[in-house]
Amino acid sequence: MKFPALFYTVFLSVVLSGCSSLPKDQQDPKDPVEPLNRASWTFTWDYADKYVLKPVSETYVEYTPTFLRTGLHNMALNLNEPSSFINNLLQGKFTDAGKSAGRFLLNSTIGLFGFFDPASDFEWSGTQEEFGEVLGVYGVGDGPYIVIPGLGPSSVREEVGDFVDRYYWPLAVIDFWPNIVRSAIIGMEARVALSEQEQLINQSVDPYEFVKNAYFQNMRYKVFDGAPPIEVNDAEEEELDAYLDEFEEEID
């Protein structure tokens, strides 16, 4: 769970109707509070990331032995497996649910509380499911786009999902500070992984729009397990129908 997120989500619900200064015909329906989000993005990317998140993650990588980094990351992710098990069940993905349960049991015992990942030897996937994805599968939209100060892109659906995931065992019984450490490890590893795309962000015409579009594409990819259906807008559909009608007439 992103800790400022609940407050931020509630705050957004208050200002959604009147915050945007853009004309209605220029507003992105998924981003009704764009001016607020852009200010948050500037703070997050140009200041928080540049002067805190990136240096801390680079220092962590430089001075932490690889085997220890991998083990700590494995332990942090292993605590998500019970919630992944339930979220897979809620989607009817019983095979994946079994893999999540098996991963947690095997890695928590033979793998020494998740430090090692013997479950991977059985080709049990480490893909984890969140409750936000469950909501997406059942037709709940992303909701308004949110840029959480210091943390980055999110949406109302993802924040609701994160809030629910916090109350699955064992996350619900982990004390505040151990959970902060766990979240920090996951966050630093995520920032390290982002370094490969950092140049793309900085070189894009509008980094804010680039990241927003990438976020929604990634969420859609996750909801459809990597195989999202092809979307065709109304104009493209009309053009295709006209082409098919003309083709049929030529055949007749």
Coordinates of C-alpha atoms in Angstrom, one line a residue:
M1 CA 0.0 0.0 0.0
K2 CA 1.3 3.5 -0.8
F3 CA 0.9 5.2 2.5
P4 CA -0.1 8.7 1.4
A5 CA -2.5 7.2 -1.2
L6 CA -5.6 6.9 0.9
F7 CA -5.5 10.5 1.9
Y8 CA -4.8 11.5 -1.7
T9 CA -7.6 9.5 -3.0
V10 CA -10.1 11.0 -0.6
F11 CA -8.7 14.5 -1.4
L12 CA -9.3 13.8 -5.1
S13 CA -12.9 12.9 -4.6
V14 CA -13.4 16.3 -3.2
V15 CA -11.8 18.3 -5.9
L16 CA -12.6 16.1 -9.0
S17 CA -15.5 18.3 -10.2
G18 CA -13.8 21.7 -10.3
C19 CA -10.0 21.3 -10.2
S20 CA -9.1 21.2 -13.9
S21 CA -8.6 24.5 -15.7
L22 CA -8.5 22.9 -19.1
P23 CA -11.4 23.4 -21.5
K24 CA -13.8 20.4 -21.4
D25 CA -13.0 19.4 -25.0
Q26 CA -9.3 19.2 -24.1
Q27 CA -9.7 17.2 -20.9
D28 CA -8.6 13.5 -20.8
P29 CA -11.6 11.7 -19.2
K30 CA -9.2 9.5 -17.4
D31 CA -7.2 12.4 -16.0
P32 CA -9.8 15.0 -14.8
V33 CA -7.4 16.6 -12.4
E34 CA -4.5 17.0 -14.8
P35 CA -3.1 20.3 -13.4
L36 CA -2.9 18.8 -10.0
N37 CA -1.3 15.6 -11.3
R38 CA 1.2 17.5 -13.4
A39 CA 2.4 19.4 -10.4
S40 CA 2.7 16.2 -8.5
W41 CA 4.6 14.6 -11.4
T42 CA 7.1 17.5 -11.5
F43 CA 7.7 17.2 -7.8
T44 CA 8.1 13.4 -8.0
W45 CA 10.3 13.1 -11.1
D46 CA 12.3 16.3 -11.0
Y47 CA 12.9 16.5 -7.3
A48 CA 11.9 13.5 -5.2
D49 CA 13.3 11.0 -7.7
K50 CA 16.3 13.0 -8.8
Y51 CA 17.6 13.9 -5.3
V52 CA 16.3 11.0 -3.1
L53 CA 14.8 7.9 -4.8
K54 CA 17.4 7.4 -7.6
P55 CA 20.5 8.1 -5.4
V56 CA 19.3 5.9 -2.6
S57 CA 18.5 3.0 -5.0
E58 CA 21.9 3.4 -6.8
T59 CA 23.7 3.4 -3.5
Y60 CA 21.7 0.3 -2.4
V61 CA 22.7 -1.5 -5.6
E62 CA 26.4 -0.5 -5.3
Y63 CA 27.0 -1.5 -1.7
T64 CA 24.6 -4.5 -1.3
P65 CA 26.0 -7.9 -2.5
T66 CA 23.9 -9.3 -5.3
F67 CA 22.9 -12.5 -3.4
L68 CA 21.7 -10.4 -0.4
R69 CA 19.7 -8.1 -2.7
T70 CA 18.1 -11.0 -4.4
G71 CA 17.3 -12.7 -1.1
L72 CA 15.8 -9.6 0.5
H73 CA 13.7 -8.9 -2.6
N74 CA 12.5 -12.6 -2.6
M75 CA 11.5 -12.3 1.0
A76 CA 9.6 -9.1 0.4
L77 CA 7.7 -10.5 -2.6
N78 CA 7.1 -13.8 -0.8
L79 CA 4.8 -12.0 1.7
N80 CA 2.5 -11.1 -1.3
E81 CA 1.9 -14.8 -2.2
P82 CA -1.1 -15.4 0.1
S83 CA -2.9 -12.3 -1.3
S84 CA -2.0 -13.5 -4.8
F85 CA -3.5 -16.9 -4.0
I86 CA -6.8 -15.3 -3.0
N87 CA -6.8 -12.9 -5.9
N88 CA -6.2 -15.7 -8.4
L89 CA -9.1 -17.7 -6.8
L90 CA -11.4 -14.7 -7.2
Q91 CA -10.6 -14.7 -10.9
G92 CA -11.2 -18.4 -11.3
K93 CA -7.5 -19.0 -12.1
F94 CA -7.2 -22.1 -9.9
T95 CA -3.9 -23.4 -11.4
D96 CA -2.2 -20.0 -10.8
A97 CA -3.7 -20.0 -7.3
G98 CA -2.2 -23.4 -6.6
K99 CA 1.2 -22.1 -7.8
S100 CA 1.0 -19.1 -5.5
A101 CA 0.1 -21.3 -2.5
G102 CA 2.9 -23.8 -3.4
R103 CA 5.4 -21.0 -3.8
F104 CA 4.6 -19.5 -0.4
L105 CA 4.7 -22.9 1.4
L106 CA 7.9 -24.1 -0.3
N107 CA 9.8 -20.8 -0.2
S108 CA 8.8 -20.0 3.4
T109 CA 10.1 -23.3 4.6
I110 CA 12.9 -24.8 2.5
G111 CA 13.6 -21.3 1.1
L112 CA 14.2 -19.9 4.6
F113 CA 11.3 -17.4 4.9
G114 CA 11.5 -16.7 1.2
F115 CA 15.2 -15.7 1.0
F116 CA 15.7 -18.5 -1.5
D117 CA 13.3 -19.4 -4.3
P118 CA 13.3 -23.2 -4.7
A119 CA 9.7 -22.9 -6.2
S120 CA 11.2 -21.6 -9.4
D121 CA 12.9 -25.0 -9.9
F122 CA 9.4 -26.4 -10.3
E123 CA 8.7 -23.7 -12.9
W124 CA 6.0 -22.2 -10.6
S125 CA 5.6 -18.7 -11.9
G126 CA 6.4 -15.8 -9.7
T127 CA 3.7 -13.6 -11.3
Q128 CA 1.6 -12.0 -8.6
E129 CA -2.0 -10.8 -8.8
E130 CA -3.4 -7.8 -7.0
F131 CA -7.0 -7.1 -6.0
G132 CA -7.0 -4.1 -8.4
E133 CA -6.6 -6.6 -11.2
V134 CA -9.5 -8.6 -9.8
L135 CA -11.7 -5.5 -10.0
G136 CA -10.5 -4.9 -13.6
V137 CA -11.4 -8.5 -14.6
Y138 CA -14.9 -7.9 -13.3
G139 CA -15.3 -4.8 -15.4
V140 CA -14.4 -2.1 -12.9
G141 CA -12.7 0.8 -14.8
D142 CA -9.4 2.3 -13.7
G143 CA -11.1 5.4 -12.5
P144 CA -9.3 8.8 -12.4
Y145 CA -5.6 8.8 -12.9
I146 CA -3.5 9.8 -9.8
V147 CA 0.1 10.9 -9.5
I148 CA 0.9 10.3 -5.8
P149 CA 3.6 12.8 -4.6
G150 CA 6.9 11.0 -4.2
L151 CA 5.6 7.7 -5.4
G152 CA 4.3 8.2 -9.0
P153 CA 1.4 7.0 -11.2
S154 CA -1.6 5.2 -9.9
S155 CA -5.4 5.2 -10.2
V156 CA -8.4 5.0 -8.0
R157 CA -8.9 1.3 -8.8
E158 CA -5.3 0.5 -8.0
E159 CA -5.4 2.4 -4.7
V160 CA -8.6 0.6 -3.7
G161 CA -6.9 -2.7 -4.6
D162 CA -3.8 -1.9 -2.6
F163 CA -6.0 -1.0 0.4
V164 CA -7.7 -4.4 0.2
D165 CA -4.4 -6.3 -0.3
R166 CA -3.0 -4.8 2.9
Y167 CA -5.6 -6.7 4.9
Y168 CA -4.7 -10.1 3.6
W169 CA -2.6 -12.3 5.9
P170 CA 0.4 -12.0 6.6
L171 CA 0.6 -8.3 5.6
A172 CA -2.2 -7.4 8.0
V173 CA -0.2 -8.6 11.0
I174 CA 3.2 -7.1 10.0
D175 CA 4.2 -4.1 12.2
F176 CA 4.5 -0.7 10.7
W177 CA 8.4 -0.4 10.5
P178 CA 9.0 -3.9 9.1
N179 CA 6.4 -3.1 6.5
I180 CA 8.2 0.1 5.7
V181 CA 11.4 -1.8 5.2
R182 CA 9.6 -4.4 3.0
S183 CA 8.0 -1.6 0.9
A184 CA 11.4 0.2 0.6
I185 CA 13.1 -2.9 -0.7
I186 CA 10.4 -3.5 -3.3
G187 CA 10.5 0.2 -4.2
M188 CA 14.3 0.4 -4.6
E189 CA 14.3 -2.7 -6.9
A190 CA 11.4 -1.2 -8.9
R191 CA 13.5 2.0 -9.3
V192 CA 16.5 0.0 -10.4
A193 CA 14.4 -1.7 -13.1
L194 CA 13.1 1.7 -14.2
S195 CA 16.6 2.9 -15.0
E196 CA 16.4 1.2 -18.4
Q197 CA 13.4 3.3 -19.4
E198 CA 14.6 6.5 -17.8
Q199 CA 16.1 7.8 -21.0
L200 CA 12.9 7.2 -22.9
I201 CA 11.0 9.3 -20.3
N202 CA 13.5 12.1 -20.4
Q203 CA 13.6 12.2 -24.2
S204 CA 9.9 12.1 -24.8
V205 CA 8.1 15.2 -26.0
D206 CA 5.8 15.2 -22.9
P207 CA 7.2 12.9 -20.1
Y208 CA 3.9 13.3 -18.2
E209 CA 1.8 12.0 -21.1
F210 CA 4.3 9.3 -21.9
V211 CA 4.3 7.9 -18.4
K212 CA 0.5 8.2 -18.1
N213 CA -0.1 6.2 -21.3
A214 CA 2.5 3.6 -20.3
Y215 CA 0.7 3.2 -17.0
F216 CA -2.7 2.5 -18.5
Q217 CA -1.2 0.2 -21.1
N218 CA 0.6 -1.7 -18.3
M219 CA -2.6 -2.0 -16.2
R220 CA -4.5 -3.3 -19.2
Y221 CA -1.7 -5.8 -19.9
K222 CA -2.0 -7.1 -16.4
V223 CA -5.8 -7.3 -16.3
F224 CA -5.7 -9.4 -19.5
D225 CA -2.7 -11.5 -18.5
G226 CA -0.5 -10.2 -21.3
A227 CA -3.1 -10.6 -24.1
P228 CA -5.3 -7.5 -24.2
P229 CA -8.0 -7.4 -26.9
I230 CA -7.4 -5.1 -29.8
E231 CA -9.4 -1.9 -29.4
V232 CA -11.0 -0.3 -32.4
N233 CA -12.5 3.2 -32.1
D234 CA -15.7 4.3 -33.8
A235 CA -14.0 5.9 -36.8
E236 CA -11.9 2.9 -37.4
E237 CA -14.9 0.6 -37.1
E238 CA -16.9 2.6 -39.6
E239 CA -14.0 2.6 -42.0
L240 CA -13.6 -1.2 -41.7
D241 CA -17.4 -1.7 -42.2
A242 CA -17.3 0.4 -45.3
Y243 CA -14.3 -1.5 -46.6
L244 CA -16.1 -4.9 -46.0
D245 CA -19.3 -3.7 -47.6
E246 CA -17.3 -2.5 -50.7
F247 CA -15.5 -5.8 -50.8
E248 CA -18.7 -7.8 -50.6
E249 CA -20.2 -5.8 -53.5
E250 CA -17.2 -6.5 -55.6
I251 CA -17.5 -10.2 -54.9
D252 CA -21.2 -10.2 -55.8

